[in-house]
Coordinates of C-alpha atoms in Angstrom, one line a residue:
M1 CA 45.5 -3.3 -30.6
N2 CA 44.7 -6.8 -31.6
L3 CA 46.5 -8.5 -29.2
L4 CA 43.9 -5.9 -27.0
R5 CA 40.8 -7.5 -28.4
I6 CA 41.9 -11.1 -28.5
A7 CA 42.8 -10.6 -24.7
S8 CA 39.3 -9.1 -23.9
Y9 CA 37.6 -11.7 -26.1
L10 CA 39.6 -14.6 -23.8
F11 CA 38.6 -12.5 -21.0
T12 CA 34.8 -12.5 -21.7
A13 CA 35.1 -16.3 -23.1
V14 CA 36.0 -17.3 -19.6
I15 CA 33.4 -15.0 -17.7
T16 CA 30.6 -16.5 -20.2
T17 CA 31.8 -19.4 -19.6
S18 CA 32.2 -19.3 -15.9
L19 CA 28.4 -17.9 -15.4
I20 CA 27.2 -21.2 -17.7
A21 CA 29.0 -23.4 -15.7
Q22 CA 27.5 -21.2 -12.1
E23 CA 23.8 -22.0 -14.0
S24 CA 24.5 -25.8 -14.6
N25 CA 23.3 -26.6 -11.2
T26 CA 19.3 -25.6 -12.9
P27 CA 18.5 -29.4 -13.9
T28 CA 18.2 -30.5 -17.7
Q29 CA 16.1 -32.1 -19.8
T30 CA 18.5 -35.0 -19.6
D31 CA 19.1 -35.0 -15.5
W32 CA 15.1 -35.4 -15.2
I33 CA 14.5 -38.0 -17.1
D34 CA 17.2 -40.0 -16.6
L35 CA 15.6 -40.2 -13.2
Y36 CA 12.9 -42.0 -14.5
E37 CA 15.0 -45.6 -15.4
P38 CA 13.7 -48.2 -18.1
Q39 CA 12.4 -51.3 -16.8
D40 CA 13.6 -54.3 -18.6
D41 CA 10.9 -57.0 -17.9
A42 CA 8.7 -59.1 -19.5
I43 CA 5.4 -57.5 -17.8
M44 CA 5.0 -54.3 -20.0
I45 CA 7.3 -51.6 -21.5
H46 CA 7.9 -48.8 -18.3
S47 CA 9.9 -46.5 -16.7
L48 CA 10.0 -46.0 -12.7
M49 CA 11.4 -43.1 -10.8
K50 CA 12.4 -44.3 -7.1
P51 CA 11.6 -42.3 -4.0
L52 CA 14.6 -40.0 -3.6
D53 CA 16.3 -41.6 -0.4
Y54 CA 14.4 -44.7 -0.2
E55 CA 14.2 -46.3 3.2
P56 CA 13.4 -50.2 3.6
G57 CA 11.7 -49.3 7.0
H58 CA 9.1 -46.9 5.1
I59 CA 6.4 -47.6 3.1
Y60 CA 5.7 -45.3 -0.2
P61 CA 3.1 -43.9 -2.4
V62 CA 3.0 -45.2 -6.1
I63 CA 1.8 -42.5 -8.9
V64 CA 0.6 -44.3 -12.0
S65 CA 1.2 -41.6 -14.8
L66 CA -0.1 -42.4 -18.0
H67 CA 0.6 -40.3 -21.4
G68 CA -1.1 -39.2 -24.3
G69 CA -1.2 -40.1 -27.5
G70 CA 1.7 -38.0 -28.4
G71 CA 3.8 -40.7 -26.3
R72 CA 2.6 -44.0 -27.8
G73 CA 5.7 -46.2 -28.9
T74 CA 7.8 -48.6 -27.9
D75 CA 10.8 -46.3 -26.7
N76 CA 10.5 -45.7 -23.1
R77 CA 11.6 -42.7 -23.2
R78 CA 8.3 -40.4 -25.2
Q79 CA 5.9 -40.7 -22.6
L80 CA 7.4 -38.8 -20.4
K81 CA 5.8 -35.2 -20.1
I82 CA 5.5 -32.2 -18.1
W83 CA 4.0 -33.7 -15.3
N84 CA 6.4 -36.3 -14.7
Q85 CA 9.3 -33.5 -15.2
H86 CA 7.2 -32.1 -12.3
L87 CA 7.3 -34.8 -10.2
A88 CA 11.0 -35.4 -10.9
D89 CA 11.7 -31.5 -9.1
E90 CA 13.9 -32.6 -5.7
D91 CA 12.3 -30.3 -3.6
V92 CA 9.0 -32.3 -5.0
R93 CA 11.0 -35.9 -4.4
R94 CA 12.1 -34.5 -0.8
N95 CA 8.4 -33.3 0.3
Y96 CA 6.5 -36.4 -1.6
P97 CA 8.8 -39.6 -1.6
C98 CA 6.6 -41.7 -4.0
Y99 CA 7.3 -44.3 -6.7
V100 CA 6.2 -43.0 -9.9
L101 CA 5.4 -45.7 -12.7
A102 CA 5.4 -44.5 -16.3
P103 CA 4.0 -47.4 -18.9
Q104 CA 3.7 -46.8 -22.3
V105 CA 1.5 -48.8 -24.9
T106 CA 0.7 -48.2 -28.7
E107 CA -2.9 -48.0 -28.2
L108 CA -5.7 -46.7 -25.9
Y109 CA -5.5 -48.3 -22.6
Q110 CA -7.7 -51.4 -21.7
K111 CA -8.4 -53.7 -19.1
S112 CA -5.3 -55.9 -20.1
D113 CA -3.0 -52.8 -19.2
L114 CA -4.2 -52.6 -15.5
E115 CA -3.3 -55.8 -14.7
K116 CA 0.1 -55.4 -15.7
I117 CA 0.5 -51.9 -14.0
Q118 CA -1.1 -54.1 -10.5
Q119 CA 1.6 -56.1 -11.5
I120 CA 4.5 -54.0 -11.6
I121 CA 3.3 -52.6 -8.4
S122 CA 3.1 -55.9 -6.5
G123 CA 6.5 -56.4 -6.9
L124 CA 7.8 -53.2 -5.9
P125 CA 9.2 -53.1 -2.4
S126 CA 7.7 -50.9 0.8
V127 CA 4.6 -49.8 -1.3
D128 CA 2.1 -48.3 0.7
T129 CA -0.9 -49.6 -0.9
A130 CA -3.7 -47.4 0.9
R131 CA -2.1 -44.4 -1.3
I132 CA -1.9 -45.9 -5.0
Y133 CA -2.9 -42.9 -7.7
M134 CA -3.6 -42.3 -11.3
M135 CA -3.1 -39.1 -13.6
G136 CA -3.1 -38.3 -17.1
H137 CA -3.6 -36.3 -19.8
S138 CA -5.6 -36.5 -23.3
M139 CA -5.6 -40.2 -24.5
G140 CA -3.8 -40.6 -20.6
G141 CA -6.8 -39.3 -18.7
H142 CA -9.6 -41.5 -21.1
G143 CA -6.9 -44.0 -19.7
T144 CA -7.5 -42.8 -16.1
N145 CA -11.1 -42.8 -16.3
I146 CA -11.0 -46.5 -18.1
L147 CA -8.6 -48.2 -15.7
V148 CA -10.7 -47.1 -12.3
Q149 CA -14.3 -47.8 -13.4
L150 CA -12.2 -51.5 -13.7
D151 CA -11.1 -51.7 -10.0
P152 CA -12.4 -48.6 -8.3
D153 CA -11.2 -50.0 -4.9
Y154 CA -7.3 -50.0 -5.8
F155 CA -6.8 -46.4 -6.5
A156 CA -6.7 -43.8 -4.1
A157 CA -7.3 -40.8 -5.9
I158 CA -7.4 -39.9 -9.6
A159 CA -6.7 -36.9 -11.8
P160 CA -7.6 -37.1 -14.9
S161 CA -6.9 -34.4 -17.5
A162 CA -9.3 -33.8 -20.8
G163 CA -9.9 -37.3 -20.1
T164 CA -13.7 -37.5 -21.1
G165 CA -13.3 -38.7 -24.7
L166 CA -13.2 -37.0 -28.3
T167 CA -16.5 -35.9 -30.0
N168 CA -17.2 -39.1 -31.4
T169 CA -16.4 -41.4 -28.6
A170 CA -19.2 -43.2 -27.3
P171 CA -20.3 -42.5 -23.7
F172 CA -17.6 -44.6 -21.4
I173 CA -17.9 -43.2 -17.7
D174 CA -20.3 -44.8 -15.7
A175 CA -20.1 -42.5 -12.6
T176 CA -21.9 -44.4 -10.1
L177 CA -19.1 -46.7 -10.2
I178 CA -16.5 -44.2 -8.9
K179 CA -18.3 -41.3 -7.6
N180 CA -16.7 -42.3 -4.4
V181 CA -13.1 -42.1 -5.3
P182 CA -11.4 -38.8 -4.7
I183 CA -10.7 -37.2 -8.5
W184 CA -9.6 -34.1 -9.4
A185 CA -10.6 -33.2 -13.2
F186 CA -9.0 -30.8 -15.4
H187 CA -10.1 -29.1 -18.5
G188 CA -9.3 -26.4 -20.8
D189 CA -12.6 -24.8 -21.8
L190 CA -11.9 -23.9 -25.2
D191 CA -10.5 -27.2 -26.0
P192 CA -10.8 -28.7 -29.6
T193 CA -9.7 -31.7 -29.4
C194 CA -11.5 -33.4 -26.3
P195 CA -14.7 -31.7 -25.4
Y196 CA -14.8 -29.5 -22.3
D197 CA -19.1 -30.2 -22.4
R198 CA -18.3 -33.8 -21.8
N199 CA -16.4 -33.2 -18.7
L200 CA -18.6 -30.3 -17.3
N201 CA -21.7 -33.4 -18.0
L202 CA -19.5 -35.8 -15.9
F203 CA -19.4 -33.5 -13.2
N204 CA -23.1 -32.1 -13.1
E205 CA -23.9 -35.9 -12.5
M206 CA -21.2 -36.4 -9.9
K207 CA -23.3 -33.0 -8.1
Q208 CA -26.1 -35.1 -8.3
L209 CA -25.0 -38.5 -7.1
G210 CA -23.0 -36.6 -4.4
G211 CA -20.1 -37.4 -5.6
N212 CA -16.4 -36.6 -4.4
M213 CA -14.7 -35.2 -8.1
K214 CA -13.5 -31.4 -8.5
F215 CA -13.3 -30.3 -11.7
T216 CA -11.1 -27.2 -12.6
T217 CA -11.7 -25.3 -15.6
F218 CA -8.7 -23.4 -17.3
K219 CA -10.8 -20.6 -19.0
G220 CA -9.4 -19.3 -22.5
D221 CA -7.1 -22.8 -22.6
R222 CA -7.3 -25.6 -25.1
H223 CA -5.6 -28.7 -25.1
N224 CA -2.1 -28.0 -24.0
I225 CA -2.7 -27.7 -20.0
P226 CA -0.9 -30.4 -19.0
G227 CA 1.8 -28.1 -17.4
K228 CA -0.9 -26.8 -15.4
I229 CA -1.9 -29.6 -13.3
I230 CA 1.0 -30.0 -10.4
P231 CA 1.9 -26.0 -10.2
G232 CA -1.8 -24.9 -11.4
G233 CA -2.8 -22.0 -12.9
D234 CA -3.8 -18.6 -12.6
N235 CA -6.7 -18.9 -14.9
G236 CA -8.1 -22.1 -12.9
T237 CA -11.5 -22.1 -11.3
T238 CA -12.3 -25.2 -9.3
Q239 CA -15.6 -26.5 -8.6
F240 CA -17.2 -29.2 -5.7
S241 CA -19.4 -31.7 -6.6
S242 CA -20.4 -32.6 -2.5
D243 CA -18.7 -31.5 0.6
H244 CA -17.1 -35.2 0.4
C245 CA -14.5 -33.3 -1.5
D246 CA -11.1 -32.3 0.1
P247 CA -11.1 -28.5 -0.3
E248 CA -7.2 -28.7 -0.7
T249 CA -5.8 -25.9 -3.2
D250 CA -2.6 -27.2 -3.9
F251 CA -2.7 -30.7 -5.9
L252 CA 0.2 -32.5 -4.8
T253 CA -0.6 -31.7 -0.9
W254 CA -4.6 -32.8 -1.8
L255 CA -3.3 -35.6 -3.7
F256 CA -0.6 -37.1 -1.3
R257 CA -3.3 -37.1 1.5
Q258 CA -6.1 -39.1 0.1
K259 CA -6.0 -42.3 1.4
R260 CA -8.2 -46.2 0.8
P261 CA -10.2 -45.9 4.1
D262 CA -9.8 -50.3 3.8
R263 CA -6.1 -50.9 3.5

C-alpha cells in the first residue's frame, strides 16, 4: 500500500513538473528586466532596451521612460516599472520596434538630466529623431512636464501620468510653451498624492489655448495607475482639449504615429 502511495506521489510530481515546464514559456519578471541592458558609461545611470530584430538600415523611435520616486537610486534596476514590462512584451516589441531608454536619478529631474538624455540618444545608431517620446508616472510625470518645457521641439509626444505635482508644489507648467506638443495625460480622480485638480486645471488651460492635450481620468482610482497607461482601463474617460488631438484610443498606436513635422 505504501509503495502504491509512493508511486502515485511520484507520478503526480512528474505531471506537476511537466505542467510547470510548459508554463515556463511565459516570461518571468527576470526575463523582461534582462531585456533592459545596464549601460556602463560616464554620462548617467541608465538601462536600454534595443529594438527587436534590429536592422542597421532602419531608423527607430526612442521612448524615454522616467521613473517615479520609488525608482530613485544608483542600482540601475529600480527605475524599471510596470510600463517598462508592458513595453518589453514580445508582441509589443514586434509591432512597435524602438529603443526604450530608462535613466535613473536620485532627485527631481532637471535641465542637466535632459542634456544627458539627449547626449545618450545622439550616440544611438539609427534613431528616428522625428519620433522621440517621453513618459513617466508621479515624479516621472512631473519630470516629463519639466523636461518637455526645456526643449519643446525635441519631443514628438509625451505621456505624463499624475505629473502635475504635489499639493505644495509651486506652479511649474507654462502651458503656452507646450500647447503644440501632442500630450496624453493620465490621472486617478481620487489621487491623494498628486492632486487630480491640478491636472484638470492644466487641461482646462490647454482648452483655452486650443492645445493638443488628451486627458484620461481613471474614475475611482488613487495614485497607483501606471499599469493602465499602455493597456488602458475600463474606468477611463478621455477628454480632448481641441480638434488638434488625435482621437486614437489605443495608447501605443497613438504614440508611435506622432511625429515632429520639422524633422
